[in-house]
């Protein structure tokens, strides 16, 4: 397994954990009747996401530094382009739906913030899993 495939496994796992933790916090907060009127959980989630990704990348790079420093080739470029396509479609449809929710149904700005973060995390998860699949298919 190449460094880039291992790194995408880390991206997928850390992003899924971050999305689950933030979603659990949001649902618990709104389920109890309290409004989610703080960006602090989002900031904490992003900082934790970044730290975990950095630790994971450093760990796999330390195991095989030669592979980690290898320049990307044509195969990597093709996989990146193929994986970006469904991600961009998700962004487009989800953000268009969010705009409709904001203007038509008068969604709160805090709910919109959490929706934007969820869209970004789901898109990141989709892209990482698509890259893993393409690496496994030997595209």
PDB file of C-alpha atoms in Angstrom:
ATOM      1  CA  UNK A   1       0.000   0.000   0.000  1.00  0.00           C
ATOM      2  CA  UNK A   2       1.436   3.365  -0.998  1.00  0.00           C
ATOM      3  CA  UNK A   3       1.874   6.349   1.285  1.00  0.00           C
ATOM      4  CA  UNK A   4      -0.948   8.219  -0.447  1.00  0.00           C
ATOM      5  CA  UNK A   5      -3.368   5.330   0.000  1.00  0.00           C
ATOM      6  CA  UNK A   6      -2.446   5.006   3.679  1.00  0.00           C
ATOM      7  CA  UNK A   7      -2.853   8.749   4.100  1.00  0.00           C
ATOM      8  CA  UNK A   8      -6.328   8.600   2.554  1.00  0.00           C
ATOM      9  CA  UNK A   9      -7.241   5.863   5.041  1.00  0.00           C
ATOM     10  CA  UNK A  10      -6.192   8.239   7.809  1.00  0.00           C
ATOM     11  CA  UNK A  11      -8.210  11.068   6.242  1.00  0.00           C
ATOM     12  CA  UNK A  12     -11.284   8.837   5.997  1.00  0.00           C
ATOM     13  CA  UNK A  13     -11.055   7.522   9.559  1.00  0.00           C
ATOM     14  CA  UNK A  14     -10.271  10.853  11.212  1.00  0.00           C
ATOM     15  CA  UNK A  15     -12.945  12.666   9.193  1.00  0.00           C
ATOM     16  CA  UNK A  16     -15.579  10.037  10.048  1.00  0.00           C
ATOM     17  CA  UNK A  17     -14.695  10.293  13.745  1.00  0.00           C
ATOM     18  CA  UNK A  18     -14.816  14.090  13.645  1.00  0.00           C
ATOM     19  CA  UNK A  19     -18.139  14.093  11.816  1.00  0.00           C
ATOM     20  CA  UNK A  20     -19.606  11.587  14.273  1.00  0.00           C
ATOM     21  CA  UNK A  21     -18.387  13.506  17.332  1.00  0.00           C
ATOM     22  CA  UNK A  22     -19.605  16.873  16.067  1.00  0.00           C
ATOM     23  CA  UNK A  23     -22.916  15.379  14.912  1.00  0.00           C
ATOM     24  CA  UNK A  24     -23.420  13.688  18.275  1.00  0.00           C
ATOM     25  CA  UNK A  25     -22.727  16.971  20.090  1.00  0.00           C
ATOM     26  CA  UNK A  26     -25.098  18.893  17.803  1.00  0.00           C
ATOM     27  CA  UNK A  27     -27.928  16.356  18.078  1.00  0.00           C
ATOM     28  CA  UNK A  28     -27.510  16.125  21.857  1.00  0.00           C
ATOM     29  CA  UNK A  29     -27.543  19.923  22.112  1.00  0.00           C
ATOM     30  CA  UNK A  30     -30.604  20.445  19.927  1.00  0.00           C
ATOM     31  CA  UNK A  31     -32.357  17.345  21.297  1.00  0.00           C
ATOM     32  CA  UNK A  32     -32.290  18.794  24.791  1.00  0.00           C
ATOM     33  CA  UNK A  33     -33.996  21.941  23.538  1.00  0.00           C
ATOM     34  CA  UNK A  34     -30.920  24.150  23.745  1.00  0.00           C
ATOM     35  CA  UNK A  35     -29.872  26.077  20.699  1.00  0.00           C
ATOM     36  CA  UNK A  36     -26.463  25.435  19.195  1.00  0.00           C
ATOM     37  CA  UNK A  37     -25.283  29.046  19.324  1.00  0.00           C
ATOM     38  CA  UNK A  38     -21.553  28.647  19.535  1.00  0.00           C
ATOM     39  CA  UNK A  39     -18.775  28.060  17.067  1.00  0.00           C
ATOM     40  CA  UNK A  40     -16.496  26.649  19.771  1.00  0.00           C
ATOM     41  CA  UNK A  41     -17.366  22.967  19.057  1.00  0.00           C
ATOM     42  CA  UNK A  42     -16.623  23.547  15.363  1.00  0.00           C
ATOM     43  CA  UNK A  43     -13.272  25.130  16.181  1.00  0.00           C
ATOM     44  CA  UNK A  44     -12.391  22.304  18.576  1.00  0.00           C
ATOM     45  CA  UNK A  45     -13.445  19.710  15.969  1.00  0.00           C
ATOM     46  CA  UNK A  46     -11.279  21.290  13.265  1.00  0.00           C
ATOM     47  CA  UNK A  47      -8.267  21.622  15.552  1.00  0.00           C
ATOM     48  CA  UNK A  48      -8.627  17.989  16.667  1.00  0.00           C
ATOM     49  CA  UNK A  49      -9.087  16.906  13.036  1.00  0.00           C
ATOM     50  CA  UNK A  50      -5.927  18.737  12.001  1.00  0.00           C
ATOM     51  CA  UNK A  51      -3.867  17.383  14.907  1.00  0.00           C
ATOM     52  CA  UNK A  52      -4.996  13.786  14.342  1.00  0.00           C
ATOM     53  CA  UNK A  53      -4.303  14.044  10.607  1.00  0.00           C
ATOM     54  CA  UNK A  54      -0.841  15.462  11.281  1.00  0.00           C
ATOM     55  CA  UNK A  55      -0.011  12.729  13.790  1.00  0.00           C
ATOM     56  CA  UNK A  56      -1.274  10.044  11.401  1.00  0.00           C
ATOM     57  CA  UNK A  57       0.682  11.426   8.450  1.00  0.00           C
ATOM     58  CA  UNK A  58       3.843  11.727  10.538  1.00  0.00           C
ATOM     59  CA  UNK A  59       3.457   8.161  11.787  1.00  0.00           C
ATOM     60  CA  UNK A  60       3.107   6.629   8.341  1.00  0.00           C
ATOM     61  CA  UNK A  61       5.843   8.869   6.918  1.00  0.00           C
ATOM     62  CA  UNK A  62       8.207   7.764   9.680  1.00  0.00           C
ATOM     63  CA  UNK A  63       7.635   4.105   8.775  1.00  0.00           C
ATOM     64  CA  UNK A  64       8.611   4.626   5.124  1.00  0.00           C
ATOM     65  CA  UNK A  65      10.171   8.064   4.519  1.00  0.00           C
ATOM     66  CA  UNK A  66      11.295   7.183   1.001  1.00  0.00           C
ATOM     67  CA  UNK A  67       7.717   6.470  -0.122  1.00  0.00           C
ATOM     68  CA  UNK A  68       6.418   9.579   1.670  1.00  0.00           C
ATOM     69  CA  UNK A  69       8.870  11.819  -0.179  1.00  0.00           C
ATOM     70  CA  UNK A  70       8.250  10.264  -3.589  1.00  0.00           C
ATOM     71  CA  UNK A  71       6.805  12.756  -6.072  1.00  0.00           C
ATOM     72  CA  UNK A  72       3.305  12.131  -7.306  1.00  0.00           C
ATOM     73  CA  UNK A  73       3.055  10.497 -10.699  1.00  0.00           C
ATOM     74  CA  UNK A  74       0.472  10.421 -13.483  1.00  0.00           C
ATOM     75  CA  UNK A  75      -1.559   7.764 -11.678  1.00  0.00           C
ATOM     76  CA  UNK A  76      -1.873   9.968  -8.577  1.00  0.00           C
ATOM     77  CA  UNK A  77      -2.939  12.925 -10.723  1.00  0.00           C
ATOM     78  CA  UNK A  78      -5.640  10.843 -12.446  1.00  0.00           C
ATOM     79  CA  UNK A  79      -6.913   9.478  -9.117  1.00  0.00           C
ATOM     80  CA  UNK A  80      -7.083  12.994  -7.662  1.00  0.00           C
ATOM     81  CA  UNK A  81      -9.082  14.238 -10.651  1.00  0.00           C
ATOM     82  CA  UNK A  82     -11.473  11.270 -10.644  1.00  0.00           C
ATOM     83  CA  UNK A  83     -12.079  11.541  -6.891  1.00  0.00           C
ATOM     84  CA  UNK A  84     -12.711  15.290  -7.067  1.00  0.00           C
ATOM     85  CA  UNK A  85     -15.656  14.943  -9.455  1.00  0.00           C
ATOM     86  CA  UNK A  86     -18.230  13.373  -7.076  1.00  0.00           C
ATOM     87  CA  UNK A  87     -16.985  15.645  -4.300  1.00  0.00           C
ATOM     88  CA  UNK A  88     -17.691  18.761  -6.345  1.00  0.00           C
ATOM     89  CA  UNK A  89     -21.151  17.455  -7.222  1.00  0.00           C
ATOM     90  CA  UNK A  90     -21.856  16.904  -3.536  1.00  0.00           C
ATOM     91  CA  UNK A  91     -20.696  20.420  -2.696  1.00  0.00           C
ATOM     92  CA  UNK A  92     -22.852  21.901  -5.441  1.00  0.00           C
ATOM     93  CA  UNK A  93     -26.059  20.069  -4.572  1.00  0.00           C
ATOM     94  CA  UNK A  94     -25.649  20.330  -0.799  1.00  0.00           C
ATOM     95  CA  UNK A  95     -24.778  24.032  -0.778  1.00  0.00           C
ATOM     96  CA  UNK A  96     -27.620  24.812  -3.173  1.00  0.00           C
ATOM     97  CA  UNK A  97     -29.978  22.970  -0.827  1.00  0.00           C
ATOM     98  CA  UNK A  98     -28.557  24.860   2.128  1.00  0.00           C
ATOM     99  CA  UNK A  99     -29.138  28.195   0.404  1.00  0.00           C
ATOM    100  CA  UNK A 100     -32.754  27.177  -0.181  1.00  0.00           C
ATOM    101  CA  UNK A 101     -33.103  26.260   3.490  1.00  0.00           C
ATOM    102  CA  UNK A 102     -31.631  29.595   4.554  1.00  0.00           C
ATOM    103  CA  UNK A 103     -33.854  31.764   2.394  1.00  0.00           C
ATOM    104  CA  UNK A 104     -37.055  29.759   2.031  1.00  0.00           C
ATOM    105  CA  UNK A 105     -37.342  28.197   5.484  1.00  0.00           C
ATOM    106  CA  UNK A 106     -35.473  30.863   7.491  1.00  0.00           C
ATOM    107  CA  UNK A 107     -32.849  28.531   8.940  1.00  0.00           C
ATOM    108  CA  UNK A 108     -30.755  30.000  11.759  1.00  0.00           C
ATOM    109  CA  UNK A 109     -27.181  31.045  11.067  1.00  0.00           C
ATOM    110  CA  UNK A 110     -25.882  28.586  13.671  1.00  0.00           C
ATOM    111  CA  UNK A 111     -27.697  25.665  12.103  1.00  0.00           C
ATOM    112  CA  UNK A 112     -26.291  26.803   8.761  1.00  0.00           C
ATOM    113  CA  UNK A 113     -22.781  26.826  10.219  1.00  0.00           C
ATOM    114  CA  UNK A 114     -23.122  23.233  11.395  1.00  0.00           C
ATOM    115  CA  UNK A 115     -24.651  22.242   8.048  1.00  0.00           C
ATOM    116  CA  UNK A 116     -21.724  23.799   6.152  1.00  0.00           C
ATOM    117  CA  UNK A 117     -19.243  21.974   8.380  1.00  0.00           C
ATOM    118  CA  UNK A 118     -21.131  18.697   7.903  1.00  0.00           C
ATOM    119  CA  UNK A 119     -21.138  19.197   4.112  1.00  0.00           C
ATOM    120  CA  UNK A 120     -17.396  19.850   4.134  1.00  0.00           C
ATOM    121  CA  UNK A 121     -16.652  16.798   6.276  1.00  0.00           C
ATOM    122  CA  UNK A 122     -18.902  14.505   4.226  1.00  0.00           C
ATOM    123  CA  UNK A 123     -17.291  15.763   1.009  1.00  0.00           C
ATOM    124  CA  UNK A 124     -13.818  15.137   2.461  1.00  0.00           C
ATOM    125  CA  UNK A 125     -14.886  11.649   3.502  1.00  0.00           C
ATOM    126  CA  UNK A 126     -16.328  10.974   0.042  1.00  0.00           C
ATOM    127  CA  UNK A 127     -13.142  12.136  -1.683  1.00  0.00           C
ATOM    128  CA  UNK A 128     -10.863  10.079   0.583  1.00  0.00           C
ATOM    129  CA  UNK A 129     -12.931   6.914   0.130  1.00  0.00           C
ATOM    130  CA  UNK A 130     -13.074   7.459  -3.635  1.00  0.00           C
ATOM    131  CA  UNK A 131      -9.285   7.802  -3.733  1.00  0.00           C
ATOM    132  CA  UNK A 132      -8.890   4.621  -1.686  1.00  0.00           C
ATOM    133  CA  UNK A 133     -11.192   2.783  -4.064  1.00  0.00           C
ATOM    134  CA  UNK A 134      -9.304   4.054  -7.120  1.00  0.00           C
ATOM    135  CA  UNK A 135      -5.964   3.066  -5.601  1.00  0.00           C
ATOM    136  CA  UNK A 136      -7.345  -0.419  -4.926  1.00  0.00           C
ATOM    137  CA  UNK A 137      -8.702  -0.680  -8.456  1.00  0.00           C
ATOM    138  CA  UNK A 138      -5.198   0.159  -9.721  1.00  0.00           C
ATOM    139  CA  UNK A 139      -6.473   3.027 -11.841  1.00  0.00           C
TER     140      UNK A 139
END
